PDB file of C-alpha atoms in Angstrom:
ATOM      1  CA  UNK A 157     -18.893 -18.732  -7.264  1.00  0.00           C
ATOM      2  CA  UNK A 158     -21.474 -19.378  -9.755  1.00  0.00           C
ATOM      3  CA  UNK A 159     -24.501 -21.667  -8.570  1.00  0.00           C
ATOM      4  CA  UNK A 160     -23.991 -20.126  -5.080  1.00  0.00           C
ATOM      5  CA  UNK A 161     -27.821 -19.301  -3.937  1.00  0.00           C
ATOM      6  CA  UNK A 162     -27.670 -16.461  -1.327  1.00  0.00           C
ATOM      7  CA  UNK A 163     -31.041 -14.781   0.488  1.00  0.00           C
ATOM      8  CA  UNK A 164     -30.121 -11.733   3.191  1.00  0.00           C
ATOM      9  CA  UNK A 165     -33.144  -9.621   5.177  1.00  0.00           C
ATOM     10  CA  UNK A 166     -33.729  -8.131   7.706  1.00  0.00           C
ATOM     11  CA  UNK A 167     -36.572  -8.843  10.492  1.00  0.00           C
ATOM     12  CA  UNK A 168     -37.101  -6.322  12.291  1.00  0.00           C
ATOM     13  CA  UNK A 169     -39.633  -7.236  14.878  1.00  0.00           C
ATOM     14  CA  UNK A 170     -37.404  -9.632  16.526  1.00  0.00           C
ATOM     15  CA  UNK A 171     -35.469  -7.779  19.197  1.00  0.00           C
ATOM     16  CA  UNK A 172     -35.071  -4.667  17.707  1.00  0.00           C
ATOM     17  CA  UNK A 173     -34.105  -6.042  14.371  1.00  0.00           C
ATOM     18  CA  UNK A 174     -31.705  -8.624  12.918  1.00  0.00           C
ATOM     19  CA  UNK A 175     -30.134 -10.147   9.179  1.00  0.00           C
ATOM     20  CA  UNK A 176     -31.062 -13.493   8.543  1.00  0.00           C
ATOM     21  CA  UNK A 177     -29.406 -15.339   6.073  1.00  0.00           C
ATOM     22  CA  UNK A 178     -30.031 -18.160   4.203  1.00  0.00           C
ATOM     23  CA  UNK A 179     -27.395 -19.313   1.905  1.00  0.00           C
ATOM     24  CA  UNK A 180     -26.566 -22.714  -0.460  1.00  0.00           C
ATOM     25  CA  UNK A 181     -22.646 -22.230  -1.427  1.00  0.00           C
ATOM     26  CA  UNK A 182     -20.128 -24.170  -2.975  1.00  0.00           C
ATOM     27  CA  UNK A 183     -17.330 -20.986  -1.724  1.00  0.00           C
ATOM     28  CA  UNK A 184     -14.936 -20.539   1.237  1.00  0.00           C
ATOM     29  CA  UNK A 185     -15.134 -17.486   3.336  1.00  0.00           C
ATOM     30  CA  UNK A 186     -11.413 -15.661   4.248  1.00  0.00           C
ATOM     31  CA  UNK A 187     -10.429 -14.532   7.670  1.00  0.00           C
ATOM     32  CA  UNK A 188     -13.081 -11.850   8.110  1.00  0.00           C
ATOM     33  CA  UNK A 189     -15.044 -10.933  11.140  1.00  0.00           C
ATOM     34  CA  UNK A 190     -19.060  -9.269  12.011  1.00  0.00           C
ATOM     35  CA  UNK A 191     -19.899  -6.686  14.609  1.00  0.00           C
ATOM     36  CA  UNK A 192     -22.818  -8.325  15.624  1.00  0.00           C
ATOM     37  CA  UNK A 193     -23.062 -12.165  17.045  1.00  0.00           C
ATOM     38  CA  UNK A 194     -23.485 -14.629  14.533  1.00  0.00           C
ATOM     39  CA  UNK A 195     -25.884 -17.883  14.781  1.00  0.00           C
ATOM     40  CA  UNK A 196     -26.024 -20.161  12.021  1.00  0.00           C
ATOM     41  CA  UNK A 197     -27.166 -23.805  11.154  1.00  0.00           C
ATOM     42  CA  UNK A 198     -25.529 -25.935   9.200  1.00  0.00           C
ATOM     43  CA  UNK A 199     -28.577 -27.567   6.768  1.00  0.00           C
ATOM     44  CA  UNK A 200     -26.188 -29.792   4.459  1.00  0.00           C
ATOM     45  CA  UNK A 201     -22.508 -30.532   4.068  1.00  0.00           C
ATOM     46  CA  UNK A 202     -20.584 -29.129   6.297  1.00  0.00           C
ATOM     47  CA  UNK A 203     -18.772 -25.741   7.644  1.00  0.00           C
ATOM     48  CA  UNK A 204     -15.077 -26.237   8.336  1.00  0.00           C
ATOM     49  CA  UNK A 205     -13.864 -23.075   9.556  1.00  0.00           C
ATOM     50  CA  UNK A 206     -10.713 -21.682  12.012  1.00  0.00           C
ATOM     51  CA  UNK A 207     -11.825 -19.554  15.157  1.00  0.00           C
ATOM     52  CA  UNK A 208      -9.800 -19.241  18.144  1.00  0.00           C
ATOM     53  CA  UNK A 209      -6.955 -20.312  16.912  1.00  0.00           C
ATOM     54  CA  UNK A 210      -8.841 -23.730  16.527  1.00  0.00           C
ATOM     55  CA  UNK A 211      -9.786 -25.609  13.485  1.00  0.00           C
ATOM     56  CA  UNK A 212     -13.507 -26.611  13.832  1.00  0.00           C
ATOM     57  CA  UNK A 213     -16.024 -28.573  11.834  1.00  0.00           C
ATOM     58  CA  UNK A 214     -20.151 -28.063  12.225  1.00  0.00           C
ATOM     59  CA  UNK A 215     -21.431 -30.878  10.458  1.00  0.00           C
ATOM     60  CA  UNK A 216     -24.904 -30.638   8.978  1.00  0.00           C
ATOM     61  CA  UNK A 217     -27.586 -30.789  12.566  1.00  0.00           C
ATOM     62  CA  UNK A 218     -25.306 -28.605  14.523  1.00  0.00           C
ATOM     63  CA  UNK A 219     -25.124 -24.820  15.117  1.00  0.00           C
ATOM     64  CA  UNK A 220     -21.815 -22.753  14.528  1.00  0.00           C
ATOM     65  CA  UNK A 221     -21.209 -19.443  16.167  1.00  0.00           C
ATOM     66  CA  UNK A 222     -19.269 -16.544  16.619  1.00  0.00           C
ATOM     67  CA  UNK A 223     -18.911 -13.668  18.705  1.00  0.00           C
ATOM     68  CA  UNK A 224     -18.576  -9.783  17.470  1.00  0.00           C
ATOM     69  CA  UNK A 225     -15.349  -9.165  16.540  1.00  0.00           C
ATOM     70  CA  UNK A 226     -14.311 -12.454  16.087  1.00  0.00           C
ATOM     71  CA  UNK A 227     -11.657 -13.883  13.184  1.00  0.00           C
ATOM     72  CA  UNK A 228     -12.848 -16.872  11.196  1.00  0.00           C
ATOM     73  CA  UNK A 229     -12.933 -18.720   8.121  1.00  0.00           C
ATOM     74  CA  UNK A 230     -15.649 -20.698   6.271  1.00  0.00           C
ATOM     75  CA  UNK A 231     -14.260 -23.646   4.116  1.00  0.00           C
ATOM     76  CA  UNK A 232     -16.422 -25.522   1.938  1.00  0.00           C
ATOM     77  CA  UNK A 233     -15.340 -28.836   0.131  1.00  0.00           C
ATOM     78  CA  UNK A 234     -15.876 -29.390  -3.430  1.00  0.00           C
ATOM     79  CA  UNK A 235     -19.961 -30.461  -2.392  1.00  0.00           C
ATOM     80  CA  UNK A 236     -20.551 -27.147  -0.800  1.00  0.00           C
ATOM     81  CA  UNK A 237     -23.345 -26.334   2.447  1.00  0.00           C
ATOM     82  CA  UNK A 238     -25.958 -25.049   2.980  1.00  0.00           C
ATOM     83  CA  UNK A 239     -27.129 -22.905   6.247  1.00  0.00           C
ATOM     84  CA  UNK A 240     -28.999 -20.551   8.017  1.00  0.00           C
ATOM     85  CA  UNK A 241     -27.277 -17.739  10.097  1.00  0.00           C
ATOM     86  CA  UNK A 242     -29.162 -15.147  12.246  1.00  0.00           C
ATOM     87  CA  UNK A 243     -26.858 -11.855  13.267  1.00  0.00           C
ATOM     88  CA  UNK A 244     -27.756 -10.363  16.641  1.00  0.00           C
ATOM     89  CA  UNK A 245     -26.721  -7.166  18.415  1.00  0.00           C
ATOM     90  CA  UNK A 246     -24.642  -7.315  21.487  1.00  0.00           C
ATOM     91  CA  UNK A 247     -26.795  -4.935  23.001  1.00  0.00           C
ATOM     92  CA  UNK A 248     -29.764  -7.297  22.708  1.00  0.00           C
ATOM     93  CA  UNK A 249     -28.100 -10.702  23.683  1.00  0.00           C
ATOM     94  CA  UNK A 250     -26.815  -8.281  27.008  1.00  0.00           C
ATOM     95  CA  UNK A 251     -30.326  -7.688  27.459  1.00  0.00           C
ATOM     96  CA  UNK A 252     -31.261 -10.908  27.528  1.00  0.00           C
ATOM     97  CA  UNK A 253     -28.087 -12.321  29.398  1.00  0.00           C
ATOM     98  CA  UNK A 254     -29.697  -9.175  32.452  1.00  0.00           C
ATOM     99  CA  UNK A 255     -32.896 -10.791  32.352  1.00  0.00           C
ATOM    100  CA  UNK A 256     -31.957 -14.164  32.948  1.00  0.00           C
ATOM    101  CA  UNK A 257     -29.033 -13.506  35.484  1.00  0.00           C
ATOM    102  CA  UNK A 258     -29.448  -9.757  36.822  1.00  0.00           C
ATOM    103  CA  UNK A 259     -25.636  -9.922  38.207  1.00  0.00           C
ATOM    104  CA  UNK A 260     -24.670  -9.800  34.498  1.00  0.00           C
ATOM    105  CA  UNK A 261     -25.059  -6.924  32.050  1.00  0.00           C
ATOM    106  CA  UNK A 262     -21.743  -7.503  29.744  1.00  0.00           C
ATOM    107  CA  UNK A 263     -22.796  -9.339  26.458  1.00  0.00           C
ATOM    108  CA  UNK A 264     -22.408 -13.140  26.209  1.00  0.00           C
ATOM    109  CA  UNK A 265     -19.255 -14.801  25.412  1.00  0.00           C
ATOM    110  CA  UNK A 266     -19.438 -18.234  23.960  1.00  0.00           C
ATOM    111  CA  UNK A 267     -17.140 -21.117  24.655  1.00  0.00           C
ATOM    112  CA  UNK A 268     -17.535 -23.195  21.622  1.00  0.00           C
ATOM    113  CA  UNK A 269     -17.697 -21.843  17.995  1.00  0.00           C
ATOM    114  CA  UNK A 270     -19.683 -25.758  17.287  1.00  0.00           C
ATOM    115  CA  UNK A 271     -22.448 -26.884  19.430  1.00  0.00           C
ATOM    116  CA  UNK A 272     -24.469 -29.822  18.767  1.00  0.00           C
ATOM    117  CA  UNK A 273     -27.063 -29.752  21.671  1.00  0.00           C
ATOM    118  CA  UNK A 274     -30.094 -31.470  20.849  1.00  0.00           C
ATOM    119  CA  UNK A 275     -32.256 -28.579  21.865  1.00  0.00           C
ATOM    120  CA  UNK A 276     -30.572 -25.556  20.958  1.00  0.00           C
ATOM    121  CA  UNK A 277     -30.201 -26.629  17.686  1.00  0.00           C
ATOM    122  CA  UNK A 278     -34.074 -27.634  17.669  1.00  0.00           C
ATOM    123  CA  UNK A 279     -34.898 -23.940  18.868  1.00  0.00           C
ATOM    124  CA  UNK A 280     -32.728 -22.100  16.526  1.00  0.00           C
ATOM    125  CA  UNK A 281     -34.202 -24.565  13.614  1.00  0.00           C
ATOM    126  CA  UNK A 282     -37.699 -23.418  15.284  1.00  0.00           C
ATOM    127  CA  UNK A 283     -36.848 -19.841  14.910  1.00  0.00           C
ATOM    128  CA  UNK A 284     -35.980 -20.046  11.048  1.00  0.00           C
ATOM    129  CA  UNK A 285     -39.195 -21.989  10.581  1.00  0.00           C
ATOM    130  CA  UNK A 286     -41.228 -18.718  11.689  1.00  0.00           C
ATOM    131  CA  UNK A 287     -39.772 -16.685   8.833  1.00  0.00           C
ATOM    132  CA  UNK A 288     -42.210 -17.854   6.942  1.00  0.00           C
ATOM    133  CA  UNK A 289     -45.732 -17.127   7.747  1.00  0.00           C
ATOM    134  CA  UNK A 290     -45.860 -16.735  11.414  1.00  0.00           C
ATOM    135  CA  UNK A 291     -46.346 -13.825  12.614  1.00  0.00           C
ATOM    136  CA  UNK A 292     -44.304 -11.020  14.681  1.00  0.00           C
ATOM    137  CA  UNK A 293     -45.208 -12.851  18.516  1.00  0.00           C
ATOM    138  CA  UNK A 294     -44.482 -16.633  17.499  1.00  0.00           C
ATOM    139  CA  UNK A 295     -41.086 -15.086  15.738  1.00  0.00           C
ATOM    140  CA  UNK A 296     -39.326 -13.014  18.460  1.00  0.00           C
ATOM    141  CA  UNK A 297     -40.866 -15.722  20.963  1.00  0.00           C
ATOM    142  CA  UNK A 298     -39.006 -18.418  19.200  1.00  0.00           C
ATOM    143  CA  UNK A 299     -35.532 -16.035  19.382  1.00  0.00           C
ATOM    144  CA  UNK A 300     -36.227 -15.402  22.688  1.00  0.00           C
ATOM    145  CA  UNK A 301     -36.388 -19.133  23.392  1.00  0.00           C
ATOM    146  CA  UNK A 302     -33.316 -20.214  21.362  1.00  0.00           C
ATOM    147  CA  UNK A 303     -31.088 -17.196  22.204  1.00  0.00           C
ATOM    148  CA  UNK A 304     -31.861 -17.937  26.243  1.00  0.00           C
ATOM    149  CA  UNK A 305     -31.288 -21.245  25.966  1.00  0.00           C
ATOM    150  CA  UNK A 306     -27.983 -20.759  24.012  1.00  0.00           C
ATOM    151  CA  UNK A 307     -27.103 -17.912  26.567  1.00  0.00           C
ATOM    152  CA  UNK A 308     -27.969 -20.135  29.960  1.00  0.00           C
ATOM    153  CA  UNK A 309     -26.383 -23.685  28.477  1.00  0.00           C
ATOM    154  CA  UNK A 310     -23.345 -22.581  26.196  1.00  0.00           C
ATOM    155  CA  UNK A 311     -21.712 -19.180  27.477  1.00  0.00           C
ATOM    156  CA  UNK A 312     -18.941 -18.412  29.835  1.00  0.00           C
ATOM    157  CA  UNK A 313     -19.603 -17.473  33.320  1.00  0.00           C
ATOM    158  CA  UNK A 314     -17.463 -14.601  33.165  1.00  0.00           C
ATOM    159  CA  UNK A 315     -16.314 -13.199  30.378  1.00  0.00           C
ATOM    160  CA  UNK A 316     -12.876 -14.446  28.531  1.00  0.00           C
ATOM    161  CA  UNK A 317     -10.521 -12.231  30.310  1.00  0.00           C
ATOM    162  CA  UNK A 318      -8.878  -9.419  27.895  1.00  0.00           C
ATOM    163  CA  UNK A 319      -5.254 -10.420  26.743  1.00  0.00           C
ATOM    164  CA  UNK A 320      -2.759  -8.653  29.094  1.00  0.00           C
ATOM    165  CA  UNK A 321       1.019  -7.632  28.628  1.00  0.00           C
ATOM    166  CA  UNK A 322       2.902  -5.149  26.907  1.00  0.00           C
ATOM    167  CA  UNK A 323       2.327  -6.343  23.557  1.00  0.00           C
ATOM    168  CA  UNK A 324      -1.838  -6.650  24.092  1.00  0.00           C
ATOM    169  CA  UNK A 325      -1.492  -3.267  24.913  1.00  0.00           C
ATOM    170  CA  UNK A 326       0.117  -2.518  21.949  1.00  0.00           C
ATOM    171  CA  UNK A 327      -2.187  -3.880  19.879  1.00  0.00           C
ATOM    172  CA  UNK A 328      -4.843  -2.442  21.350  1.00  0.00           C
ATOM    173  CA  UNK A 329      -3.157   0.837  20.716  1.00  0.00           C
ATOM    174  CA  UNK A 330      -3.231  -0.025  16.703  1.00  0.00           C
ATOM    175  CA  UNK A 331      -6.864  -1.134  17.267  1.00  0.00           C
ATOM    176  CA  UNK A 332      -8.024   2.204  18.299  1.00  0.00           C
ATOM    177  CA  UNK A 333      -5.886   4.524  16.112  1.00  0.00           C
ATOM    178  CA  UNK A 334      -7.384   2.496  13.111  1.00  0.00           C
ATOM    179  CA  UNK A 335     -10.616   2.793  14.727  1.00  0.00           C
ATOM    180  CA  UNK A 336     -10.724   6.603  15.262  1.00  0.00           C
ATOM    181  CA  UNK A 337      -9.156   7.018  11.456  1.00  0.00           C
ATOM    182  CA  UNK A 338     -10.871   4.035   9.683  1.00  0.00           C
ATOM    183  CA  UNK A 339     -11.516   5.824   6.578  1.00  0.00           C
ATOM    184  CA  UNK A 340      -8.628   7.304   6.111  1.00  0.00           C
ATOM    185  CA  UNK A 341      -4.954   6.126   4.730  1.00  0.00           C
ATOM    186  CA  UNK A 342      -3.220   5.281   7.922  1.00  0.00           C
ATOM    187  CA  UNK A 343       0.716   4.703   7.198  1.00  0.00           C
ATOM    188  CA  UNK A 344       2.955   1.868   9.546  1.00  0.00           C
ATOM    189  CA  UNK A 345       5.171   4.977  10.285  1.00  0.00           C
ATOM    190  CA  UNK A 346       1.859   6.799  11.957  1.00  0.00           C
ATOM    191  CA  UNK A 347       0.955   3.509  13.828  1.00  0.00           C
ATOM    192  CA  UNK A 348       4.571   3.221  15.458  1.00  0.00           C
ATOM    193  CA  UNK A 349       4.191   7.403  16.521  1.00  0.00           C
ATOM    194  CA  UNK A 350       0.797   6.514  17.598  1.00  0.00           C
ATOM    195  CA  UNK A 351       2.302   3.008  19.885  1.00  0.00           C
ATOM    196  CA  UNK A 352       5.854   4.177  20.690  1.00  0.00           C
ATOM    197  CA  UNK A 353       7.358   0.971  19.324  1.00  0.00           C
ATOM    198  CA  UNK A 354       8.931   0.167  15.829  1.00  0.00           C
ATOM    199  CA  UNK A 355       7.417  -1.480  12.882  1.00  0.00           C
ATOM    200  CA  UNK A 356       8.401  -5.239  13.696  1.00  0.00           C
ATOM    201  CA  UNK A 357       6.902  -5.456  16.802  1.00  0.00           C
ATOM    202  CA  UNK A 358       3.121  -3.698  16.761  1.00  0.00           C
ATOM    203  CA  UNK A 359       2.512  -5.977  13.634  1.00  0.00           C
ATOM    204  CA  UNK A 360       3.739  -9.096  15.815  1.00  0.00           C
ATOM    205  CA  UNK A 361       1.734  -8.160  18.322  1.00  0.00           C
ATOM    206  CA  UNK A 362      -1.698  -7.102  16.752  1.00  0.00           C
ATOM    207  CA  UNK A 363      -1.744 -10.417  14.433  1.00  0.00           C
ATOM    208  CA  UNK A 364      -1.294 -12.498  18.119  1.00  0.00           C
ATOM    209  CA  UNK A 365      -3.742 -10.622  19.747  1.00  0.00           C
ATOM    210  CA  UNK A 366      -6.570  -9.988  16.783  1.00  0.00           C
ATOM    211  CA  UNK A 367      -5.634 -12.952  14.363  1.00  0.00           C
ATOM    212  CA  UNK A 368      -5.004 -10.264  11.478  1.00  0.00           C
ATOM    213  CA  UNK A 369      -2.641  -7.930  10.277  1.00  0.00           C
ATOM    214  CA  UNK A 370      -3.527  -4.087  10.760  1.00  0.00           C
ATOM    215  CA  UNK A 371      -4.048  -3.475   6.927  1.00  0.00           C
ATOM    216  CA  UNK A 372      -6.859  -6.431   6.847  1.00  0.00           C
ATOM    217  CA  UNK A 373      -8.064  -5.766   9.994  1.00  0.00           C
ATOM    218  CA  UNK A 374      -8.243  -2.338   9.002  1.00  0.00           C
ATOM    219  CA  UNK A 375     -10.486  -3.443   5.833  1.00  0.00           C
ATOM    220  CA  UNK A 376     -12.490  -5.957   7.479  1.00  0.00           C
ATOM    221  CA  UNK A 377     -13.727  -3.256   9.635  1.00  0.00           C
ATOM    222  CA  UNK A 378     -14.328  -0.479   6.634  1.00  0.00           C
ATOM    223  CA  UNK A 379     -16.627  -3.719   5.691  1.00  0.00           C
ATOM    224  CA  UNK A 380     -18.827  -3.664   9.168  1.00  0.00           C
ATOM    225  CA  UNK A 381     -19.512  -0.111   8.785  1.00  0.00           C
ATOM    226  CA  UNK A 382     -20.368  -0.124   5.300  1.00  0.00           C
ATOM    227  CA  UNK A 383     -22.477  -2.951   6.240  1.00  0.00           C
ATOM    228  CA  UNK A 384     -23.767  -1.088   9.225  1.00  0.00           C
ATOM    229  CA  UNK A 385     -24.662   2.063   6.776  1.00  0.00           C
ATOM    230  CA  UNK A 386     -26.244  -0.332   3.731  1.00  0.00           C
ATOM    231  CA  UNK A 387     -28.889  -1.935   6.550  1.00  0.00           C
ATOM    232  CA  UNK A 388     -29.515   1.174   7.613  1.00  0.00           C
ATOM    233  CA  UNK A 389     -30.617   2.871   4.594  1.00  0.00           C
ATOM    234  CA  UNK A 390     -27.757   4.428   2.980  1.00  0.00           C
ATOM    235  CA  UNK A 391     -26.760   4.135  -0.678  1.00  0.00           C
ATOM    236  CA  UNK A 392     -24.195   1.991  -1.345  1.00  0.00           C
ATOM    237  CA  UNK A 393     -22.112   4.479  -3.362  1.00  0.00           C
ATOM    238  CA  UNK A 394     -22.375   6.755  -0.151  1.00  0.00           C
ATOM    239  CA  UNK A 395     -21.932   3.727   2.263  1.00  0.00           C
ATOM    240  CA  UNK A 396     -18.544   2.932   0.344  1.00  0.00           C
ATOM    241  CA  UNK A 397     -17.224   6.905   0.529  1.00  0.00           C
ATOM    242  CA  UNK A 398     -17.771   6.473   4.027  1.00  0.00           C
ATOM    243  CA  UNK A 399     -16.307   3.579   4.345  1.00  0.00           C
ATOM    244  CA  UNK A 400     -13.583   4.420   2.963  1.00  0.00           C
ATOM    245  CA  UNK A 401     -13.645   2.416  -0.108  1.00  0.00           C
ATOM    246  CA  UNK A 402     -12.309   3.959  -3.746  1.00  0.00           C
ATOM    247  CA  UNK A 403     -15.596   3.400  -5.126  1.00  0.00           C
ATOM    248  CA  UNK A 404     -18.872   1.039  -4.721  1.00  0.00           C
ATOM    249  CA  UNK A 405     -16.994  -1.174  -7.081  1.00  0.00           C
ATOM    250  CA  UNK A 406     -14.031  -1.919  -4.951  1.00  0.00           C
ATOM    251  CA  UNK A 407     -16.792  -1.991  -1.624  1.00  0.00           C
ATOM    252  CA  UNK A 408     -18.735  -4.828  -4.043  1.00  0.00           C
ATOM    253  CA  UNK A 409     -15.976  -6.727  -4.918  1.00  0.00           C
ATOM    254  CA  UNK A 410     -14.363  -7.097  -1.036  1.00  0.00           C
ATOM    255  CA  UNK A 411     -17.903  -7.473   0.198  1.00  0.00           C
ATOM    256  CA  UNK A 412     -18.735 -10.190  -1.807  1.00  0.00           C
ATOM    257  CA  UNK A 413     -15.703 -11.928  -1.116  1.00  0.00           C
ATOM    258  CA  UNK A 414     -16.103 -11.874   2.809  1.00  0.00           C
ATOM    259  CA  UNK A 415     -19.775 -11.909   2.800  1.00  0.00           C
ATOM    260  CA  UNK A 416     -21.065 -14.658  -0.056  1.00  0.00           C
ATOM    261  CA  UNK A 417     -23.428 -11.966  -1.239  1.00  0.00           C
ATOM    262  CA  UNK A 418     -23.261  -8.069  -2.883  1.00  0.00           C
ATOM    263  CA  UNK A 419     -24.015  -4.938  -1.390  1.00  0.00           C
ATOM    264  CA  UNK A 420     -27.068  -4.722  -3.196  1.00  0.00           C
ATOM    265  CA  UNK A 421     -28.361  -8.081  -2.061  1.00  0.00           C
ATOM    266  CA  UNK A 422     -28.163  -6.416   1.431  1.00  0.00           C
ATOM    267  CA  UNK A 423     -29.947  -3.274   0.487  1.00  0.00           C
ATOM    268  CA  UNK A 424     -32.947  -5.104  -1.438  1.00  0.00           C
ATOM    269  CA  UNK A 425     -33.685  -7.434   2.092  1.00  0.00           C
ATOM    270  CA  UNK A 426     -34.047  -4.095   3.986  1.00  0.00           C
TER     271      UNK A 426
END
């Protein structure tokens, strides 16, 4: 949407690198999801979003999150928001999770997509502050802080357990066939070969269990890896072929539209 204000880079002496965003939009965000954890604080207005099957509101002050792999939304009202968000490999909050408890070594899984604690959102907020002009130590030491705090006060004991059933396992089937074949054109008839069971049910049962249909699902992840590929130094014409996209101008387009910002607004924060 025009007026939207939209900065993306990467830091990459904060736990082995992460995108920070910083973004002042009057747009809403469709059912999309990111590979890597997502932190973000809500600066004005507010994010109204659905994760979880829930419908949520972070309020300016508070922090929203979301796990990898996760299906959400971001609504905006006619006034817009504005917000930080921080992305963070699994393999680093796992790290941090060992150090902390050295019983666990899975990732963190968060209860709440909306927490308002007092002090996590002052040590995220503290974080965001070093990105500009503090150097490498008082940055990662702030992430360290607000990550551990966020990991110690906010996420499950155990993780959530994995859905179970015949249809989960379904849909887990259609997960990994799309998976394995991302960038190619993968037909309903080769998903029912690939699960055993007809047409009617494997869609039923992967929009329960992932909150999308295959075909979007499908796209959102062509999106991560092109995403993935662009932040790590790949053109975005050759990210998009990869991807499985029909060109960088159909990658641009979706990207945008999931994201808030272009391809090439990733590739210049490298």
């Amino acid at each position: 949407m025009d007026g939207d204000r939209v900065r993306c880079w990467r830091v990459a002496d904060v736990l082995g690198g992460v995108e920070v965003l910083r973004a002042d939009v009057r747009r809403s965000f469709p059912r999309h999801f990111h590979d890597d954890y997502t932190v973000g604080l809500v600066t004005r207005g507010a994010n109204r979003f659905a994760y979880r099957r829930d419908r949520l509101v972070a309020p300016a002050g508070t922090l929203c999150l979301a796990d990898p792999g996760e299906v959400h939304t971001g609504e905006a009202d006619e006034r817009g928001w504005s917000y930080w968000t921080v992305h963070v490999a699994p393999a680093a909050l796992a790290g941090l999770r060992a150090e902390l408890d050295d019983r666990a070594s899975a990732p963190p899984d968060f209860a709440s997509g909306v927490i308002g604690d007092a002090r996590a959102v002052r040590l995220v907020a503290g974080f965001f502050r070093t990105l500009h002009g503090a150097g490498p130590l008082e940055r990662e030491s702030r992430a360290v802080a607000a990550l551990g705090h966020l990991i110690r006060a906010h996420s499950a004991q155990s993780p959530r357990p994995l859905p179970v059933g015949p249809d989960a396992g379904v849909a887990l089937r259609v997960r990994d066939h799309l998976a394995d074949r991302l960038a190619e054109a993968v037909t309903l008839a080769e998903l029912e070969t690939a699960t055993g069971v007809g047409r009617f049910r494997l869609l039923r049962a992967f929009r329960r269990t992932y909150g999308l249909p295959p075909h979007a699902w499908q796209m959102q992840a062509r999106l991560a890896r092109a995403h993935a590929l662009i932040a790590a130094g790949s053109a975005i014409a050759d990210a998009a072929a990869d991807a499985g996209f029909a060109d960088q101008a159909h990658l641009t387009r979706l990207f945008k539209r999931s994201y808030g910002y272009t391809p090439g607004v990733l590739a210049r924060g490298r």
